[in-house]
Amino acid sequence: MSLRQLNTICYTLCIVCIVAGVVFALILIRGDIDNKIAWKGFMTIGVFFLASCLTLSVNKMMDKPTKNQA
């Protein structure tokens, strides 16, 4: 898997997590469901988002050319 493909997957995962986070936040604000389940879902989405952001940042560091390569 190339670094470009990994970037695409991680950006897609970040966007999906943002959308799902908004949905869960609206459920927590407006919904009458069990808050414990909704908070666990919200925190799980947050963990996936942070993991994909960290993967992107490490990927960007690995993608930089060194002085010997240029």
PDB file of N, CA and C in Angstrom:
ATOM      1  N   MET A   1       0.853  -1.175   0.000  1.00  0.00           N
ATOM      2  CA  MET A   1       0.000   0.000   0.000  1.00  0.00           C
ATOM      3  C   MET A   1       0.897   1.236   0.000  1.00  0.00           C
ATOM      4  N   SER A   2       0.614   2.146  -0.901  1.00  0.00           N
ATOM      5  CA  SER A   2       1.424   3.353  -0.987  1.00  0.00           C
ATOM      6  C   SER A   2       0.967   4.371   0.047  1.00  0.00           C
ATOM      7  N   LEU A   3       1.810   5.354   0.289  1.00  0.00           N
ATOM      8  CA  LEU A   3       1.481   6.397   1.256  1.00  0.00           C
ATOM      9  C   LEU A   3       0.295   7.231   0.791  1.00  0.00           C
ATOM     10  N   ARG A   4       0.154   7.408  -0.509  1.00  0.00           N
ATOM     11  CA  ARG A   4      -0.974   8.172  -1.049  1.00  0.00           C
ATOM     12  C   ARG A   4      -2.301   7.452  -0.781  1.00  0.00           C
ATOM     13  N   GLN A   5      -2.318   6.138  -0.951  1.00  0.00           N
ATOM     14  CA  GLN A   5      -3.528   5.364  -0.669  1.00  0.00           C
ATOM     15  C   GLN A   5      -3.877   5.424   0.816  1.00  0.00           C
ATOM     16  N   LEU A   6      -2.860   5.343   1.664  1.00  0.00           N
ATOM     17  CA  LEU A   6      -3.087   5.432   3.103  1.00  0.00           C
ATOM     18  C   LEU A   6      -3.643   6.797   3.481  1.00  0.00           C
ATOM     19  N   ASN A   7      -3.133   7.854   2.865  1.00  0.00           N
ATOM     20  CA  ASN A   7      -3.666   9.203   3.095  1.00  0.00           C
ATOM     21  C   ASN A   7      -5.134   9.282   2.703  1.00  0.00           C
ATOM     22  N   THR A   8      -5.481   8.731   1.557  1.00  0.00           N
ATOM     23  CA  THR A   8      -6.866   8.760   1.097  1.00  0.00           C
ATOM     24  C   THR A   8      -7.785   8.020   2.058  1.00  0.00           C
ATOM     25  N   ILE A   9      -7.348   6.860   2.518  1.00  0.00           N
ATOM     26  CA  ILE A   9      -8.154   6.086   3.464  1.00  0.00           C
ATOM     27  C   ILE A   9      -8.325   6.846   4.771  1.00  0.00           C
ATOM     28  N   CYS A  10      -7.258   7.441   5.264  1.00  0.00           N
ATOM     29  CA  CYS A  10      -7.331   8.156   6.545  1.00  0.00           C
ATOM     30  C   CYS A  10      -8.182   9.422   6.434  1.00  0.00           C
ATOM     31  N   TYR A  11      -8.059  10.160   5.332  1.00  0.00           N
ATOM     32  CA  TYR A  11      -8.913  11.331   5.146  1.00  0.00           C
ATOM     33  C   TYR A  11     -10.381  10.934   5.061  1.00  0.00           C
ATOM     34  N   THR A  12     -10.659   9.843   4.370  1.00  0.00           N
ATOM     35  CA  THR A  12     -12.037   9.362   4.282  1.00  0.00           C
ATOM     36  C   THR A  12     -12.559   8.969   5.654  1.00  0.00           C
ATOM     37  N   LEU A  13     -11.743   8.291   6.422  1.00  0.00           N
ATOM     38  CA  LEU A  13     -12.132   7.898   7.775  1.00  0.00           C
ATOM     39  C   LEU A  13     -12.365   9.120   8.653  1.00  0.00           C
ATOM     40  N   CYS A  14     -11.538  10.151   8.505  1.00  0.00           N
ATOM     41  CA  CYS A  14     -11.733  11.391   9.270  1.00  0.00           C
ATOM     42  C   CYS A  14     -13.073  12.042   8.923  1.00  0.00           C
ATOM     43  N   ILE A  15     -13.409  12.099   7.656  1.00  0.00           N
ATOM     44  CA  ILE A  15     -14.673  12.715   7.239  1.00  0.00           C
ATOM     45  C   ILE A  15     -15.858  11.907   7.757  1.00  0.00           C
ATOM     46  N   VAL A  16     -15.771  10.586   7.674  1.00  0.00           N
ATOM     47  CA  VAL A  16     -16.852   9.731   8.191  1.00  0.00           C
ATOM     48  C   VAL A  16     -17.003   9.924   9.700  1.00  0.00           C
ATOM     49  N   CYS A  17     -15.890  10.020  10.409  1.00  0.00           N
ATOM     50  CA  CYS A  17     -15.945  10.234  11.862  1.00  0.00           C
ATOM     51  C   CYS A  17     -16.547  11.588  12.207  1.00  0.00           C
ATOM     52  N   ILE A  18     -16.244  12.609  11.439  1.00  0.00           N
ATOM     53  CA  ILE A  18     -16.824  13.927  11.691  1.00  0.00           C
ATOM     54  C   ILE A  18     -18.330  13.887  11.506  1.00  0.00           C
ATOM     55  N   VAL A  19     -18.776  13.278  10.420  1.00  0.00           N
ATOM     56  CA  VAL A  19     -20.220  13.191  10.165  1.00  0.00           C
ATOM     57  C   VAL A  19     -20.906  12.362  11.249  1.00  0.00           C
ATOM     58  N   ALA A  20     -20.328  11.221  11.589  1.00  0.00           N
ATOM     59  CA  ALA A  20     -20.920  10.377  12.631  1.00  0.00           C
ATOM     60  C   ALA A  20     -20.894  11.076  13.987  1.00  0.00           C
ATOM     61  N   GLY A  21     -19.846  11.847  14.254  1.00  0.00           N
ATOM     62  CA  GLY A  21     -19.777  12.596  15.507  1.00  0.00           C
ATOM     63  C   GLY A  21     -20.863  13.649  15.610  1.00  0.00           C
ATOM     64  N   VAL A  22     -21.152  14.310  14.501  1.00  0.00           N
ATOM     65  CA  VAL A  22     -22.240  15.291  14.488  1.00  0.00           C
ATOM     66  C   VAL A  22     -23.579  14.606  14.742  1.00  0.00           C
ATOM     67  N   VAL A  23     -23.780  13.458  14.122  1.00  0.00           N
ATOM     68  CA  VAL A  23     -25.023  12.719  14.325  1.00  0.00           C
ATOM     69  C   VAL A  23     -25.159  12.296  15.791  1.00  0.00           C
ATOM     70  N   PHE A  24     -24.098  11.762  16.373  1.00  0.00           N
ATOM     71  CA  PHE A  24     -24.161  11.352  17.774  1.00  0.00           C
ATOM     72  C   PHE A  24     -24.342  12.546  18.704  1.00  0.00           C
ATOM     73  N   ALA A  25     -23.719  13.672  18.382  1.00  0.00           N
ATOM     74  CA  ALA A  25     -23.912  14.861  19.203  1.00  0.00           C
ATOM     75  C   ALA A  25     -25.367  15.326  19.152  1.00  0.00           C
ATOM     76  N   LEU A  26     -25.975  15.279  17.974  1.00  0.00           N
ATOM     77  CA  LEU A  26     -27.381  15.647  17.867  1.00  0.00           C
ATOM     78  C   LEU A  26     -28.274  14.664  18.608  1.00  0.00           C
ATOM     79  N   ILE A  27     -27.920  13.394  18.576  1.00  0.00           N
ATOM     80  CA  ILE A  27     -28.678  12.398  19.333  1.00  0.00           C
ATOM     81  C   ILE A  27     -28.575  12.685  20.827  1.00  0.00           C
ATOM     82  N   LEU A  28     -27.373  13.044  21.284  1.00  0.00           N
ATOM     83  CA  LEU A  28     -27.202  13.348  22.703  1.00  0.00           C
ATOM     84  C   LEU A  28     -27.989  14.586  23.109  1.00  0.00           C
ATOM     85  N   ILE A  29     -28.065  15.566  22.216  1.00  0.00           N
ATOM     86  CA  ILE A  29     -28.769  16.801  22.537  1.00  0.00           C
ATOM     87  C   ILE A  29     -30.274  16.608  22.446  1.00  0.00           C
ATOM     88  N   ARG A  30     -30.742  16.034  21.359  1.00  0.00           N
ATOM     89  CA  ARG A  30     -32.178  15.984  21.073  1.00  0.00           C
ATOM     90  C   ARG A  30     -32.858  14.666  21.403  1.00  0.00           C
ATOM     91  N   GLY A  31     -32.120  13.594  21.413  1.00  0.00           N
ATOM     92  CA  GLY A  31     -32.736  12.283  21.513  1.00  0.00           C
ATOM     93  C   GLY A  31     -33.095  11.873  22.924  1.00  0.00           C
ATOM     94  N   ASP A  32     -33.973  10.914  23.003  1.00  0.00           N
ATOM     95  CA  ASP A  32     -34.376  10.344  24.274  1.00  0.00           C
ATOM     96  C   ASP A  32     -33.857   8.914  24.409  1.00  0.00           C
ATOM     97  N   ILE A  33     -32.610   8.698  23.975  1.00  0.00           N
ATOM     98  CA  ILE A  33     -32.042   7.366  24.089  1.00  0.00           C
ATOM     99  C   ILE A  33     -31.123   7.345  25.308  1.00  0.00           C
ATOM    100  N   ASP A  34     -30.656   6.165  25.661  1.00  0.00           N
ATOM    101  CA  ASP A  34     -29.779   6.001  26.810  1.00  0.00           C
ATOM    102  C   ASP A  34     -28.475   6.769  26.576  1.00  0.00           C
ATOM    103  N   ASN A  35     -28.180   7.706  27.424  1.00  0.00           N
ATOM    104  CA  ASN A  35     -26.982   8.536  27.252  1.00  0.00           C
ATOM    105  C   ASN A  35     -25.698   7.731  27.360  1.00  0.00           C
ATOM    106  N   LYS A  36     -25.717   6.661  28.141  1.00  0.00           N
ATOM    107  CA  LYS A  36     -24.505   5.851  28.309  1.00  0.00           C
ATOM    108  C   LYS A  36     -24.080   5.238  26.976  1.00  0.00           C
ATOM    109  N   ILE A  37     -25.023   4.695  26.239  1.00  0.00           N
ATOM    110  CA  ILE A  37     -24.719   4.082  24.936  1.00  0.00           C
ATOM    111  C   ILE A  37     -24.271   5.150  23.944  1.00  0.00           C
ATOM    112  N   ALA A  38     -24.953   6.283  23.930  1.00  0.00           N
ATOM    113  CA  ALA A  38     -24.602   7.350  22.991  1.00  0.00           C
ATOM    114  C   ALA A  38     -23.215   7.912  23.298  1.00  0.00           C
ATOM    115  N   TRP A  39     -22.871   8.081  24.569  1.00  0.00           N
ATOM    116  CA  TRP A  39     -21.542   8.582  24.923  1.00  0.00           C
ATOM    117  C   TRP A  39     -20.455   7.592  24.533  1.00  0.00           C
ATOM    118  N   LYS A  40     -20.719   6.308  24.706  1.00  0.00           N
ATOM    119  CA  LYS A  40     -19.727   5.300  24.297  1.00  0.00           C
ATOM    120  C   LYS A  40     -19.516   5.334  22.789  1.00  0.00           C
ATOM    121  N   GLY A  41     -20.589   5.485  22.032  1.00  0.00           N
ATOM    122  CA  GLY A  41     -20.457   5.604  20.581  1.00  0.00           C
ATOM    123  C   GLY A  41     -19.707   6.855  20.177  1.00  0.00           C
ATOM    124  N   PHE A  42     -20.012   7.963  20.849  1.00  0.00           N
ATOM    125  CA  PHE A  42     -19.349   9.233  20.570  1.00  0.00           C
ATOM    126  C   PHE A  42     -17.851   9.144  20.863  1.00  0.00           C
ATOM    127  N   MET A  43     -17.492   8.523  21.978  1.00  0.00           N
ATOM    128  CA  MET A  43     -16.073   8.377  22.329  1.00  0.00           C
ATOM    129  C   MET A  43     -15.363   7.397  21.399  1.00  0.00           C
ATOM    130  N   THR A  44     -16.056   6.363  20.946  1.00  0.00           N
ATOM    131  CA  THR A  44     -15.458   5.423  19.997  1.00  0.00           C
ATOM    132  C   THR A  44     -15.137   6.119  18.680  1.00  0.00           C
ATOM    133  N   ILE A  45     -16.050   6.953  18.220  1.00  0.00           N
ATOM    134  CA  ILE A  45     -15.798   7.728  17.001  1.00  0.00           C
ATOM    135  C   ILE A  45     -14.600   8.655  17.202  1.00  0.00           C
ATOM    136  N   GLY A  46     -14.500   9.245  18.375  1.00  0.00           N
ATOM    137  CA  GLY A  46     -13.358  10.102  18.681  1.00  0.00           C
ATOM    138  C   GLY A  46     -12.038   9.365  18.640  1.00  0.00           C
ATOM    139  N   VAL A  47     -12.025   8.140  19.128  1.00  0.00           N
ATOM    140  CA  VAL A  47     -10.798   7.338  19.103  1.00  0.00           C
ATOM    141  C   VAL A  47     -10.394   7.022  17.660  1.00  0.00           C
ATOM    142  N   PHE A  48     -11.368   6.635  16.829  1.00  0.00           N
ATOM    143  CA  PHE A  48     -11.065   6.373  15.417  1.00  0.00           C
ATOM    144  C   PHE A  48     -10.550   7.636  14.722  1.00  0.00           C
ATOM    145  N   PHE A  49     -11.157   8.790  15.039  1.00  0.00           N
ATOM    146  CA  PHE A  49     -10.729  10.049  14.434  1.00  0.00           C
ATOM    147  C   PHE A  49      -9.297  10.382  14.832  1.00  0.00           C
ATOM    148  N   LEU A  50      -8.982  10.279  16.117  1.00  0.00           N
ATOM    149  CA  LEU A  50      -7.620  10.579  16.569  1.00  0.00           C
ATOM    150  C   LEU A  50      -6.605   9.599  15.980  1.00  0.00           C
ATOM    151  N   ALA A  51      -6.972   8.335  15.882  1.00  0.00           N
ATOM    152  CA  ALA A  51      -6.057   7.348  15.304  1.00  0.00           C
ATOM    153  C   ALA A  51      -5.765   7.652  13.838  1.00  0.00           C
ATOM    154  N   SER A  52      -6.794   8.040  13.089  1.00  0.00           N
ATOM    155  CA  SER A  52      -6.556   8.343  11.678  1.00  0.00           C
ATOM    156  C   SER A  52      -5.777   9.653  11.526  1.00  0.00           C
ATOM    157  N   CYS A  53      -6.004  10.630  12.403  1.00  0.00           N
ATOM    158  CA  CYS A  53      -5.223  11.868  12.355  1.00  0.00           C
ATOM    159  C   CYS A  53      -3.755  11.610  12.686  1.00  0.00           C
ATOM    160  N   LEU A  54      -3.502  10.770  13.686  1.00  0.00           N
ATOM    161  CA  LEU A  54      -2.121  10.431  14.021  1.00  0.00           C
ATOM    162  C   LEU A  54      -1.447   9.659  12.890  1.00  0.00           C
ATOM    163  N   THR A  55      -2.179   8.774  12.246  1.00  0.00           N
ATOM    164  CA  THR A  55      -1.631   8.047  11.102  1.00  0.00           C
ATOM    165  C   THR A  55      -1.281   9.006   9.972  1.00  0.00           C
ATOM    166  N   LEU A  56      -2.145   9.989   9.735  1.00  0.00           N
ATOM    167  CA  LEU A  56      -1.857  10.988   8.703  1.00  0.00           C
ATOM    168  C   LEU A  56      -0.615  11.794   9.044  1.00  0.00           C
ATOM    169  N   SER A  57      -0.459  12.185  10.302  1.00  0.00           N
ATOM    170  CA  SER A  57       0.698  12.996  10.671  1.00  0.00           C
ATOM    171  C   SER A  57       1.995  12.200  10.554  1.00  0.00           C
ATOM    172  N   VAL A  58       1.977  10.932  10.953  1.00  0.00           N
ATOM    173  CA  VAL A  58       3.166  10.094  10.803  1.00  0.00           C
ATOM    174  C   VAL A  58       3.456   9.870   9.322  1.00  0.00           C
ATOM    175  N   ASN A  59       2.416   9.680   8.536  1.00  0.00           N
ATOM    176  CA  ASN A  59       2.572   9.479   7.103  1.00  0.00           C
ATOM    177  C   ASN A  59       3.189  10.710   6.443  1.00  0.00           C
ATOM    178  N   LYS A  60       2.771  11.893   6.868  1.00  0.00           N
ATOM    179  CA  LYS A  60       3.342  13.128   6.312  1.00  0.00           C
ATOM    180  C   LYS A  60       4.814  13.259   6.673  1.00  0.00           C
ATOM    181  N   MET A  61       5.179  12.835   7.881  1.00  0.00           N
ATOM    182  CA  MET A  61       6.587  12.908   8.284  1.00  0.00           C
ATOM    183  C   MET A  61       7.430  11.937   7.473  1.00  0.00           C
ATOM    184  N   MET A  62       6.887  10.769   7.156  1.00  0.00           N
ATOM    185  CA  MET A  62       7.628   9.781   6.382  1.00  0.00           C
ATOM    186  C   MET A  62       7.744  10.182   4.921  1.00  0.00           C
ATOM    187  N   ASP A  63       6.825  11.010   4.436  1.00  0.00           N
ATOM    188  CA  ASP A  63       6.780  11.385   3.026  1.00  0.00           C
ATOM    189  C   ASP A  63       7.765  12.500   2.683  1.00  0.00           C
ATOM    190  N   LYS A  64       8.305  13.192   3.682  1.00  0.00           N
ATOM    191  CA  LYS A  64       9.218  14.305   3.417  1.00  0.00           C
ATOM    192  C   LYS A  64      10.548  13.772   2.882  1.00  0.00           C
ATOM    193  N   PRO A  65      11.044  14.398   1.824  1.00  0.00           N
ATOM    194  CA  PRO A  65      12.353  13.959   1.294  1.00  0.00           C
ATOM    195  C   PRO A  65      13.476  14.427   2.216  1.00  0.00           C
ATOM    196  N   THR A  66      14.491  13.616   2.344  1.00  0.00           N
ATOM    197  CA  THR A  66      15.642  13.987   3.147  1.00  0.00           C
ATOM    198  C   THR A  66      16.629  14.749   2.275  1.00  0.00           C
ATOM    199  N   LYS A  67      17.664  15.302   2.876  1.00  0.00           N
ATOM    200  CA  LYS A  67      18.645  16.080   2.129  1.00  0.00           C
ATOM    201  C   LYS A  67      19.403  15.197   1.133  1.00  0.00           C
ATOM    202  N   ASN A  68      19.582  13.933   1.466  1.00  0.00           N
ATOM    203  CA  ASN A  68      20.304  13.030   0.571  1.00  0.00           C
ATOM    204  C   ASN A  68      19.498  12.646  -0.656  1.00  0.00           C
ATOM    205  N   GLN A  69      18.167  12.637  -0.551  1.00  0.00           N
ATOM    206  CA  GLN A  69      17.327  12.253  -1.677  1.00  0.00           C
ATOM    207  C   GLN A  69      17.152  13.380  -2.686  1.00  0.00           C
ATOM    208  N   ALA A  70      17.220  14.627  -2.226  1.00  0.00           N
ATOM    209  CA  ALA A  70      16.955  15.766  -3.111  1.00  0.00           C
ATOM    210  C   ALA A  70      18.104  16.057  -4.032  1.00  0.00           C
TER     211      ALA A  70
END
